[in-house]
PDB file of C-alpha atoms in Angstrom:
ATOM      1  CA  ASP K   1     120.243  76.361  77.341  1.00 61.00           C
ATOM      2  CA  ALA K   2     119.853  77.454  81.036  1.00 78.00           C
ATOM      3  CA  GLY K   3     116.259  77.798  82.261  1.00 92.00           C
ATOM      4  CA  VAL K   4     114.880  80.464  84.505  1.00 96.00           C
ATOM      5  CA  THR K   5     117.087  80.939  87.480  1.00 96.00           C
ATOM      6  CA  GLN K   6     116.036  82.492  90.941  1.00 97.00           C
ATOM      7  CA  SER K   7     117.944  83.468  93.892  1.00 96.00           C
ATOM      8  CA  PRO K   8     117.881  82.865  96.790  1.00 97.00           C
ATOM      9  CA  THR K   9     116.404  79.404  97.102  1.00 96.00           C
ATOM     10  CA  HIS K  10     115.249  79.899 100.640  1.00 96.00           C
ATOM     11  CA  LEU K  11     114.906  82.997 102.852  1.00 95.00           C
ATOM     12  CA  ILE K  12     113.783  83.512 106.351  1.00 98.00           C
ATOM     13  CA  LYS K  13     112.861  86.966 107.431  1.00 97.00           C
ATOM     14  CA  THR K  14     111.159  88.702 110.414  1.00 97.00           C
ATOM     15  CA  ARG K  15     107.888  90.625 110.238  1.00 97.00           C
ATOM     16  CA  GLY K  16     108.399  94.193 109.168  1.00 97.00           C
ATOM     17  CA  GLN K  17     111.545  93.548 107.300  1.00 98.00           C
ATOM     18  CA  GLN K  18     112.113  93.989 103.559  1.00 98.00           C
ATOM     19  CA  VAL K  19     113.115  91.348 100.958  1.00 98.00           C
ATOM     20  CA  THR K  20     114.510  91.383  97.453  1.00 98.00           C
ATOM     21  CA  LEU K  21     114.209  88.309  95.193  1.00 98.00           C
ATOM     22  CA  ARG K  22     115.969  87.998  91.977  1.00 98.00           C
ATOM     23  CA  CYS K  23     115.268  86.326  88.660  1.00 97.00           C
ATOM     24  CA  SER K  24     117.064  85.694  85.333  1.00 97.00           C
ATOM     25  CA  PRO K  25     114.836  84.749  82.395  1.00 95.00           C
ATOM     26  CA  ILE K  26     115.665  82.236  79.621  1.00 94.00           C
ATOM     27  CA  SER K  27     118.060  83.718  77.162  1.00 92.00           C
ATOM     28  CA  GLY K  28     116.205  85.617  74.454  1.00 88.00           C
ATOM     29  CA  HIS K  29     112.963  86.040  76.550  1.00 90.00           C
ATOM     30  CA  LYS K  30     112.253  89.629  77.195  1.00 90.00           C
ATOM     31  CA  SER K  31     109.144  89.220  79.587  1.00 91.00           C
ATOM     32  CA  VAL K  32     109.271  88.220  83.260  1.00 94.00           C
ATOM     33  CA  SER K  33     106.343  87.627  85.426  1.00 95.00           C
ATOM     34  CA  TRP K  34     106.140  86.948  89.226  1.00 97.00           C
ATOM     35  CA  TYR K  35     103.718  84.764  90.915  1.00 97.00           C
ATOM     36  CA  GLN K  36     103.041  83.839  94.526  1.00 97.00           C
ATOM     37  CA  GLN K  37     102.040  80.447  95.609  1.00 95.00           C
ATOM     38  CA  VAL K  38     100.759  79.456  99.007  1.00 93.00           C
ATOM     39  CA  LEU K  39     100.159  76.027 100.074  1.00 87.00           C
ATOM     40  CA  GLY K  40      97.083  74.312  98.520  1.00 87.00           C
ATOM     41  CA  GLN K  41      96.519  77.064  95.918  1.00 92.00           C
ATOM     42  CA  GLY K  42      97.682  77.677  92.382  1.00 94.00           C
ATOM     43  CA  PRO K  43     100.173  80.432  91.609  1.00 95.00           C
ATOM     44  CA  GLN K  44      98.669  83.914  91.926  1.00 96.00           C
ATOM     45  CA  PHE K  45      99.907  86.668  89.451  1.00 95.00           C
ATOM     46  CA  ILE K  46     101.829  89.552  91.035  1.00 96.00           C
ATOM     47  CA  PHE K  47     103.490  91.446  88.224  1.00 93.00           C
ATOM     48  CA  GLN K  48     104.582  91.207  84.532  1.00 93.00           C
ATOM     49  CA  TYR K  49     107.316  93.245  82.939  1.00 93.00           C
ATOM     50  CA  TYR K  50     108.199  93.410  79.268  1.00 89.00           C
ATOM     51  CA  GLU K  51     111.192  95.462  77.954  1.00 88.00           C
ATOM     52  CA  LYS K  52     111.602  97.101  81.489  1.00 89.00           C
ATOM     53  CA  GLU K  53     108.033  98.397  81.541  1.00 91.00           C
ATOM     54  CA  GLU K  54     105.279  97.102  83.849  1.00 91.00           C
ATOM     55  CA  ARG K  55     102.579  95.460  81.728  1.00 89.00           C
ATOM     56  CA  GLY K  56     100.370  93.984  84.430  1.00 89.00           C
ATOM     57  CA  ARG K  57      99.786  93.984  88.094  1.00 92.00           C
ATOM     58  CA  GLY K  58      97.757  91.578  90.192  1.00 93.00           C
ATOM     59  CA  ASN K  59      95.747  92.315  93.279  1.00 93.00           C
ATOM     60  CA  PHE K  60      98.600  92.766  95.736  1.00 96.00           C
ATOM     61  CA  PRO K  61      99.340  95.700  98.054  1.00 97.00           C
ATOM     62  CA  ASP K  62     101.844  98.452  97.302  1.00 96.00           C
ATOM     63  CA  ARG K  63     104.248  96.815  99.631  1.00 97.00           C
ATOM     64  CA  PHE K  64     105.083  94.633  96.605  1.00 98.00           C
ATOM     65  CA  SER K  65     107.142  96.221  93.877  1.00 97.00           C
ATOM     66  CA  ALA K  66     109.322  95.084  91.057  1.00 97.00           C
ATOM     67  CA  ARG K  67     111.692  96.181  88.321  1.00 96.00           C
ATOM     68  CA  GLN K  68     113.283  94.677  85.174  1.00 96.00           C
ATOM     69  CA  PHE K  69     116.828  95.590  84.114  1.00 96.00           C
ATOM     70  CA  PRO K  70     118.311  96.112  80.675  1.00 94.00           C
ATOM     71  CA  ASN K  71     119.487  92.437  80.502  1.00 94.00           C
ATOM     72  CA  TYR K  72     115.858  91.461  81.259  1.00 94.00           C
ATOM     73  CA  SER K  73     116.568  90.100  84.755  1.00 96.00           C
ATOM     74  CA  SER K  74     114.190  91.277  87.444  1.00 97.00           C
ATOM     75  CA  GLU K  75     113.792  91.962  91.098  1.00 98.00           C
ATOM     76  CA  LEU K  76     110.765  91.516  93.278  1.00 98.00           C
ATOM     77  CA  ASN K  77     110.768  93.627  96.457  1.00 98.00           C
ATOM     78  CA  VAL K  78     108.424  93.186  99.307  1.00 98.00           C
ATOM     79  CA  ASN K  79     108.404  95.783 102.206  1.00 97.00           C
ATOM     80  CA  ALA K  80     107.001  95.517 105.703  1.00 98.00           C
ATOM     81  CA  LEU K  81     106.771  91.824 105.644  1.00 98.00           C
ATOM     82  CA  LEU K  82     103.723  90.121 107.159  1.00 97.00           C
ATOM     83  CA  LEU K  83     103.329  86.529 108.303  1.00 97.00           C
ATOM     84  CA  GLY K  84     100.901  86.056 105.320  1.00 96.00           C
ATOM     85  CA  ASP K  85     103.715  86.860 102.755  1.00 97.00           C
ATOM     86  CA  SER K  86     105.197  83.450 103.604  1.00 97.00           C
ATOM     87  CA  ALA K  87     104.947  81.573 100.279  1.00 96.00           C
ATOM     88  CA  LEU K  88     106.779  80.226  97.210  1.00 96.00           C
ATOM     89  CA  TYR K  89     107.734  83.131  94.908  1.00 97.00           C
ATOM     90  CA  LEU K  90     107.871  82.007  91.304  1.00 97.00           C
ATOM     91  CA  CYS K  91     109.400  83.896  88.382  1.00 97.00           C
ATOM     92  CA  ALA K  92     108.487  82.982  84.855  1.00 96.00           C
ATOM     93  CA  SER K  93     109.725  84.077  81.404  1.00 93.00           C
ATOM     94  CA  SER K  94     107.541  83.917  78.380  1.00 88.00           C
ATOM     95  CA  ARG K  95     107.802  83.228  74.629  1.00 82.00           C
ATOM     96  CA  TRP K  96     105.214  83.838  71.980  1.00 78.00           C
ATOM     97  CA  THR K  97     104.169  80.574  70.515  1.00 75.00           C
ATOM     98  CA  GLY K  98     102.939  81.879  67.095  1.00 74.00           C
ATOM     99  CA  THR K  99      99.657  79.932  67.581  1.00 71.00           C
ATOM    100  CA  GLY K 100      97.888  82.362  69.770  1.00 70.00           C
ATOM    101  CA  GLY K 101      99.439  82.514  73.133  1.00 77.00           C
ATOM    102  CA  TYR K 102     102.424  82.858  75.397  1.00 80.00           C
ATOM    103  CA  GLU K 103     104.072  79.879  77.024  1.00 85.00           C
ATOM    104  CA  GLN K 104     105.555  80.660  80.357  1.00 90.00           C
ATOM    105  CA  TYR K 105     108.458  78.752  81.888  1.00 93.00           C
ATOM    106  CA  PHE K 106     108.994  78.919  85.577  1.00 96.00           C
ATOM    107  CA  GLY K 107     112.074  78.955  87.698  1.00 96.00           C
ATOM    108  CA  PRO K 108     112.489  76.832  90.843  1.00 95.00           C
ATOM    109  CA  GLY K 109     111.033  79.551  93.101  1.00 96.00           C
ATOM    110  CA  THR K 110     112.251  81.238  96.273  1.00 97.00           C
ATOM    111  CA  ARG K 111     110.782  79.882  99.410  1.00 96.00           C
ATOM    112  CA  LEU K 112     110.061  82.855 101.833  1.00 97.00           C
ATOM    113  CA  THR K 113     109.346  82.291 105.378  1.00 97.00           C
ATOM    114  CA  VAL K 114     108.249  85.217 107.534  1.00 97.00           C
ATOM    115  CA  THR K 115     108.513  84.639 111.289  1.00 97.00           C
TER     116      THR K 115
ATOM    117  CA  ASP O   1      85.776  84.605  92.069  1.00 70.00           C
ATOM    118  CA  GLN O   2      87.578  81.587  90.828  1.00 83.00           C
ATOM    119  CA  GLN O   3      87.824  81.854  86.960  1.00 94.00           C
ATOM    120  CA  VAL O   4      89.771  78.484  86.609  1.00 96.00           C
ATOM    121  CA  LYS O   5      88.526  75.531  88.439  1.00 96.00           C
ATOM    122  CA  GLN O   6      89.874  72.070  89.025  1.00 97.00           C
ATOM    123  CA  ASN O   7      87.147  70.339  91.020  1.00 92.00           C
ATOM    124  CA  SER O   8      89.052  67.205  91.776  1.00 95.00           C
ATOM    125  CA  PRO O   9      91.678  67.708  94.415  1.00 95.00           C
ATOM    126  CA  SER O  10      93.148  64.287  93.884  1.00 97.00           C
ATOM    127  CA  LEU O  11      93.112  61.363  91.331  1.00 97.00           C
ATOM    128  CA  SER O  12      94.647  57.949  91.757  1.00 98.00           C
ATOM    129  CA  VAL O  13      95.135  55.588  88.747  1.00 98.00           C
ATOM    130  CA  GLN O  14      97.196  52.326  87.974  1.00 98.00           C
ATOM    131  CA  GLU O  15     100.312  52.366  85.975  1.00 97.00           C
ATOM    132  CA  GLY O  16      99.660  51.858  82.392  1.00 97.00           C
ATOM    133  CA  ARG O  17      96.054  53.085  82.460  1.00 97.00           C
ATOM    134  CA  ILE O  18      94.740  56.544  81.364  1.00 98.00           C
ATOM    135  CA  SER O  19      94.771  59.508  83.573  1.00 98.00           C
ATOM    136  CA  ILE O  20      92.179  62.246  82.845  1.00 98.00           C
ATOM    137  CA  LEU O  21      92.393  65.605  84.563  1.00 98.00           C
ATOM    138  CA  ASN O  22      89.623  68.096  84.153  1.00 98.00           C
ATOM    139  CA  CYS O  23      89.482  71.894  84.293  1.00 98.00           C
ATOM    140  CA  ASP O  24      86.695  74.291  83.861  1.00 98.00           C
ATOM    141  CA  TYR O  25      86.787  78.152  83.233  1.00 97.00           C
ATOM    142  CA  THR O  26      84.286  80.919  83.519  1.00 96.00           C
ATOM    143  CA  ASN O  27      86.017  83.773  81.654  1.00 92.00           C
ATOM    144  CA  SER O  28      85.145  83.864  78.004  1.00 92.00           C
ATOM    145  CA  MET O  29      88.043  86.100  77.293  1.00 91.00           C
ATOM    146  CA  PHE O  30      90.433  83.255  77.873  1.00 93.00           C
ATOM    147  CA  ASP O  31      91.764  81.909  74.696  1.00 90.00           C
ATOM    148  CA  TYR O  32      94.943  80.087  75.461  1.00 92.00           C
ATOM    149  CA  PHE O  33      95.208  77.234  77.962  1.00 94.00           C
ATOM    150  CA  LEU O  34      98.216  75.439  79.468  1.00 95.00           C
ATOM    151  CA  TRP O  35      98.858  72.555  81.770  1.00 97.00           C
ATOM    152  CA  TYR O  36     101.800  72.403  84.200  1.00 97.00           C
ATOM    153  CA  LYS O  37     103.107  69.660  86.387  1.00 97.00           C
ATOM    154  CA  LYS O  38     104.597  70.445  89.700  1.00 95.00           C
ATOM    155  CA  TYR O  39     106.799  68.512  92.229  1.00 92.00           C
ATOM    156  CA  PRO O  40     107.001  69.673  95.843  1.00 85.00           C
ATOM    157  CA  ALA O  41     109.521  72.433  96.290  1.00 80.00           C
ATOM    158  CA  GLU O  42     110.006  73.003  92.611  1.00 87.00           C
ATOM    159  CA  GLY O  43     108.612  75.473  89.985  1.00 92.00           C
ATOM    160  CA  PRO O  44     105.746  74.280  87.687  1.00 95.00           C
ATOM    161  CA  THR O  45     107.010  72.457  84.534  1.00 95.00           C
ATOM    162  CA  PHE O  46     105.217  73.346  81.253  1.00 93.00           C
ATOM    163  CA  LEU O  47     103.536  70.265  79.775  1.00 96.00           C
ATOM    164  CA  ILE O  48     101.339  71.182  76.866  1.00 95.00           C
ATOM    165  CA  SER O  49      99.170  74.089  75.659  1.00 93.00           C
ATOM    166  CA  ILE O  50      96.250  74.722  73.405  1.00 93.00           C
ATOM    167  CA  SER O  51      94.806  77.727  71.640  1.00 91.00           C
ATOM    168  CA  SER O  52      91.041  78.306  71.402  1.00 92.00           C
ATOM    169  CA  ILE O  53      91.256  77.850  67.600  1.00 92.00           C
ATOM    170  CA  LYS O  54      91.907  74.163  68.163  1.00 93.00           C
ATOM    171  CA  ASP O  55      90.010  71.490  69.996  1.00 95.00           C
ATOM    172  CA  LYS O  56      92.992  69.052  70.508  1.00 97.00           C
ATOM    173  CA  ASN O  57      96.737  69.127  70.783  1.00 96.00           C
ATOM    174  CA  GLU O  58      98.994  66.106  71.359  1.00 97.00           C
ATOM    175  CA  ASP O  59     102.557  65.724  72.476  1.00 96.00           C
ATOM    176  CA  GLY O  60     103.730  62.217  73.227  1.00 97.00           C
ATOM    177  CA  ARG O  61     101.827  60.654  76.043  1.00 97.00           C
ATOM    178  CA  PHE O  62      99.935  63.935  76.754  1.00 98.00           C
ATOM    179  CA  THR O  63      96.714  65.167  74.989  1.00 98.00           C
ATOM    180  CA  VAL O  64      94.743  68.258  75.801  1.00 98.00           C
ATOM    181  CA  PHE O  65      91.138  68.592  74.640  1.00 98.00           C
ATOM    182  CA  LEU O  66      89.260  71.833  74.620  1.00 97.00           C
ATOM    183  CA  ASN O  67      85.501  72.263  74.519  1.00 97.00           C
ATOM    184  CA  LYS O  68      84.856  75.949  74.115  1.00 96.00           C
ATOM    185  CA  SER O  69      81.129  75.705  74.322  1.00 96.00           C
ATOM    186  CA  ALA O  70      81.221  73.979  77.661  1.00 97.00           C
ATOM    187  CA  LYS O  71      84.296  76.069  78.761  1.00 97.00           C
ATOM    188  CA  HIS O  72      85.984  72.840  79.631  1.00 98.00           C
ATOM    189  CA  LEU O  73      89.298  71.346  78.961  1.00 97.00           C
ATOM    190  CA  SER O  74      90.937  67.976  79.926  1.00 98.00           C
ATOM    191  CA  LEU O  75      94.456  66.546  79.974  1.00 98.00           C
ATOM    192  CA  HIS O  76      94.732  62.894  79.058  1.00 98.00           C
ATOM    193  CA  ILE O  77      97.979  60.995  79.963  1.00 98.00           C
ATOM    194  CA  VAL O  78      98.404  57.615  78.303  1.00 97.00           C
ATOM    195  CA  PRO O  79      99.905  55.304  79.430  1.00 97.00           C
ATOM    196  CA  SER O  80     100.259  56.677  83.025  1.00 98.00           C
ATOM    197  CA  GLN O  81     103.625  56.105  84.682  1.00 97.00           C
ATOM    198  CA  PRO O  82     104.747  56.340  88.399  1.00 96.00           C
ATOM    199  CA  GLY O  83     106.847  59.231  87.578  1.00 95.00           C
ATOM    200  CA  ASP O  84     103.783  61.175  86.487  1.00 97.00           C
ATOM    201  CA  SER O  85     102.816  61.486  90.136  1.00 97.00           C
ATOM    202  CA  ALA O  86     102.738  65.195  90.878  1.00 97.00           C
ATOM    203  CA  VAL O  87     100.283  68.196  91.169  1.00 97.00           C
ATOM    204  CA  TYR O  88      98.786  69.211  87.735  1.00 98.00           C
ATOM    205  CA  PHE O  89      97.827  72.767  87.343  1.00 97.00           C
ATOM    206  CA  CYS O  90      95.507  74.189  84.643  1.00 97.00           C
ATOM    207  CA  ALA O  91      96.040  77.702  83.591  1.00 96.00           C
ATOM    208  CA  ALA O  92      94.533  80.223  81.197  1.00 95.00           C
ATOM    209  CA  SER O  93      95.238  83.517  79.504  1.00 91.00           C
ATOM    210  CA  GLY O  94      93.479  85.963  77.331  1.00 85.00           C
ATOM    211  CA  GLY O  95      94.600  87.718  74.186  1.00 69.00           C
ATOM    212  CA  SER O  96      97.954  89.411  74.287  1.00 64.00           C
ATOM    213  CA  ASN O  97      97.853  89.305  78.151  1.00 68.00           C
ATOM    214  CA  TYR O  98     100.730  87.411  79.652  1.00 77.00           C
ATOM    215  CA  LYS O  99      98.964  86.810  82.963  1.00 88.00           C
ATOM    216  CA  LEU O 100      98.124  83.302  83.743  1.00 92.00           C
ATOM    217  CA  THR O 101      95.206  82.461  85.908  1.00 94.00           C
ATOM    218  CA  PHE O 102      95.710  79.075  87.628  1.00 96.00           C
ATOM    219  CA  GLY O 103      93.339  76.469  89.089  1.00 96.00           C
ATOM    220  CA  LYS O 104      94.058  75.043  92.514  1.00 96.00           C
ATOM    221  CA  GLY O 105      95.636  71.880  91.112  1.00 96.00           C
ATOM    222  CA  THR O 106      95.019  68.116  91.155  1.00 97.00           C
ATOM    223  CA  LEU O 107      97.208  65.735  92.863  1.00 97.00           C
ATOM    224  CA  LEU O 108      97.777  62.715  90.484  1.00 98.00           C
ATOM    225  CA  THR O 109      99.139  59.468  92.072  1.00 98.00           C
ATOM    226  CA  VAL O 110     100.026  56.680  89.648  1.00 98.00           C
ATOM    227  CA  ASN O 111     100.310  53.381  91.585  1.00 96.00           C
ATOM    228  CA  PRO O 112     102.699  50.715  90.255  1.00 93.00           C
TER     229      PRO O 112
END
């Protein structure tokens, strides 16, 4: 089975521009989460969607938005890019383990560089 | 306010020996814990998880121990192999919340 896929792999944008990142979850997974990872830190939670509805939002500005489509794929949009938005953006899809929690499986990430 | 802490930025062990990676948490609402392994320029790879109703979970060379009273968990890798060299992240979630809170990671180097 295919894992979580993300596109594009790398992206270079200029300050002030807008960017859209895409994610397809593992087949059968209905939840998608987005994380931002900067160098030297663990991934930071941005959004979680389940069945096309936003279930959670991290401490990120309104410049960040996301949506989930009927096929459970998702897009993350970032407007008015800042240099500090340069990071690895990770998408994860989740499955219920039946033993008390959700296991999240990550895609390879999109490396965004803002110049 | 860092709710998940990995206090050792790096760890170096010899091939064949045990690697022990530690993680502490402060949020008592966390009830599910996961370990991920990450190579540079790749996404994190899920290794093993544990629910707060258990104190130990094993999967092959990987064992996770949970001490709820101390709010501490550890990942044991036995025997360690050079291919295990990577950054290891501890993560936690609470209840039906999908959100994972990660530590900053520990760089494990396994020397041949």
